[in-house]
CSV table of C-alpha atoms in Angstrom, one decimal:
chain,number,residue,atom,x,y,z
A,166,ILE,CA,-62.9,3.7,-102.6
A,167,ARG,CA,-65.9,4.8,-100.7
A,168,ASP,CA,-66.7,3.3,-97.0
A,169,ALA,CA,-70.3,4.4,-97.1
A,170,VAL,CA,-72.9,4.8,-99.7
A,171,LEU,CA,-75.6,7.1,-99.2
A,172,LEU,CA,-79.2,6.8,-100.4
A,173,ALA,CA,-82.7,8.9,-101.0
A,174,TYR,CA,-85.8,8.3,-102.4
A,175,GLU,CA,-87.8,11.9,-102.2
A,176,ASP,CA,-89.2,13.2,-99.0
A,177,CYS,CA,-89.9,9.6,-97.8
A,178,GLN,CA,-86.3,7.6,-97.4
A,179,ARG,CA,-82.8,8.2,-96.9
A,180,ALA,CA,-80.2,5.6,-96.2
A,181,ILE,CA,-76.8,5.0,-95.4
A,182,VAL,CA,-74.6,1.9,-96.3
A,183,GLU,CA,-71.5,0.8,-94.6
A,184,PRO,CA,-69.5,-2.3,-94.7
A,185,GLN,CA,-71.3,-3.7,-91.4
A,186,TRP,CA,-73.9,-1.2,-90.8
A,187,LYS,CA,-77.2,0.1,-92.7
A,188,LEU,CA,-79.4,2.7,-91.5
A,189,ILE,CA,-82.6,3.2,-93.0
A,190,ARG,CA,-84.5,6.6,-92.3
A,191,TYR,CA,-89.0,7.3,-92.7
A,192,PRO,CA,-89.2,11.1,-91.9
A,193,LEU,CA,-92.4,11.1,-93.0
A,194,ILE,CA,-93.2,8.7,-90.2
A,195,ASN,CA,-90.2,9.3,-87.8
A,196,TYR,CA,-89.0,5.6,-87.9
A,197,THR,CA,-86.0,4.4,-88.3
A,198,GLN,CA,-84.2,0.7,-88.9
A,199,LEU,CA,-80.5,-0.5,-88.5
A,200,PHE,CA,-79.0,-3.6,-89.1
A,201,ASP,CA,-76.0,-5.2,-88.6
A,202,LEU,CA,-75.3,-6.5,-91.9
A,203,SER,CA,-72.1,-9.0,-90.4
A,204,ALA,CA,-74.5,-10.7,-87.9
A,205,ASP,CA,-77.8,-10.6,-89.8
A,206,PRO,CA,-76.7,-10.2,-93.7
A,207,TYR,CA,-80.9,-10.9,-94.2
A,208,GLU,CA,-81.5,-7.8,-91.8
A,209,LEU,CA,-84.2,-9.3,-90.3
A,210,HIS,CA,-83.5,-7.4,-86.5
A,211,ASN,CA,-84.3,-4.1,-86.9
A,212,LEU,CA,-81.8,-2.8,-84.0
A,213,ALA,CA,-83.0,1.1,-84.0
A,214,ASP,CA,-85.2,0.6,-80.9
A,215,ILE,CA,-82.5,-1.3,-78.5
A,216,PRO,CA,-81.2,1.3,-76.5
A,217,GLU,CA,-77.9,-0.2,-76.5
A,218,TYR,CA,-77.5,0.8,-80.3
A,219,ALA,CA,-79.0,4.4,-80.1
A,220,ASP,CA,-75.4,6.2,-80.4
A,221,ARG,CA,-74.6,4.1,-83.5
A,222,ALA,CA,-78.3,4.3,-85.4
A,223,ALA,CA,-77.8,8.8,-84.0
A,224,GLN,CA,-74.4,8.6,-85.9
A,225,ARG,CA,-75.1,7.0,-89.2
A,226,ALA,CA,-78.0,9.4,-89.2
A,227,ARG,CA,-75.9,12.3,-88.5
A,228,ARG,CA,-73.9,11.2,-91.3
A,229,GLY,CA,-76.3,10.4,-93.6
A,230,GLY,CA,-78.4,13.5,-92.9
A,231,ALA,CA,-81.1,10.6,-91.7
A,232,GLN,CA,-81.5,12.5,-88.7
A,233,PRO,CA,-84.6,12.6,-87.0
A,234,ARG,CA,-87.4,15.7,-87.4
């Protein structure tokens, strides 16, 4: 069983989905979305720009090969 799913769409989107977290990177426009799926299952609150979640977003970006350029 895998603990994460990595997704990619051409050069414009990368994502890593884990049981609790989902990170989506749009490298062409340098935009990141981070969702806590257990607290926000409908993905309404992007946590990527909140300083207390910066490390969590960076860890997932490195793991998923979606780090900012």
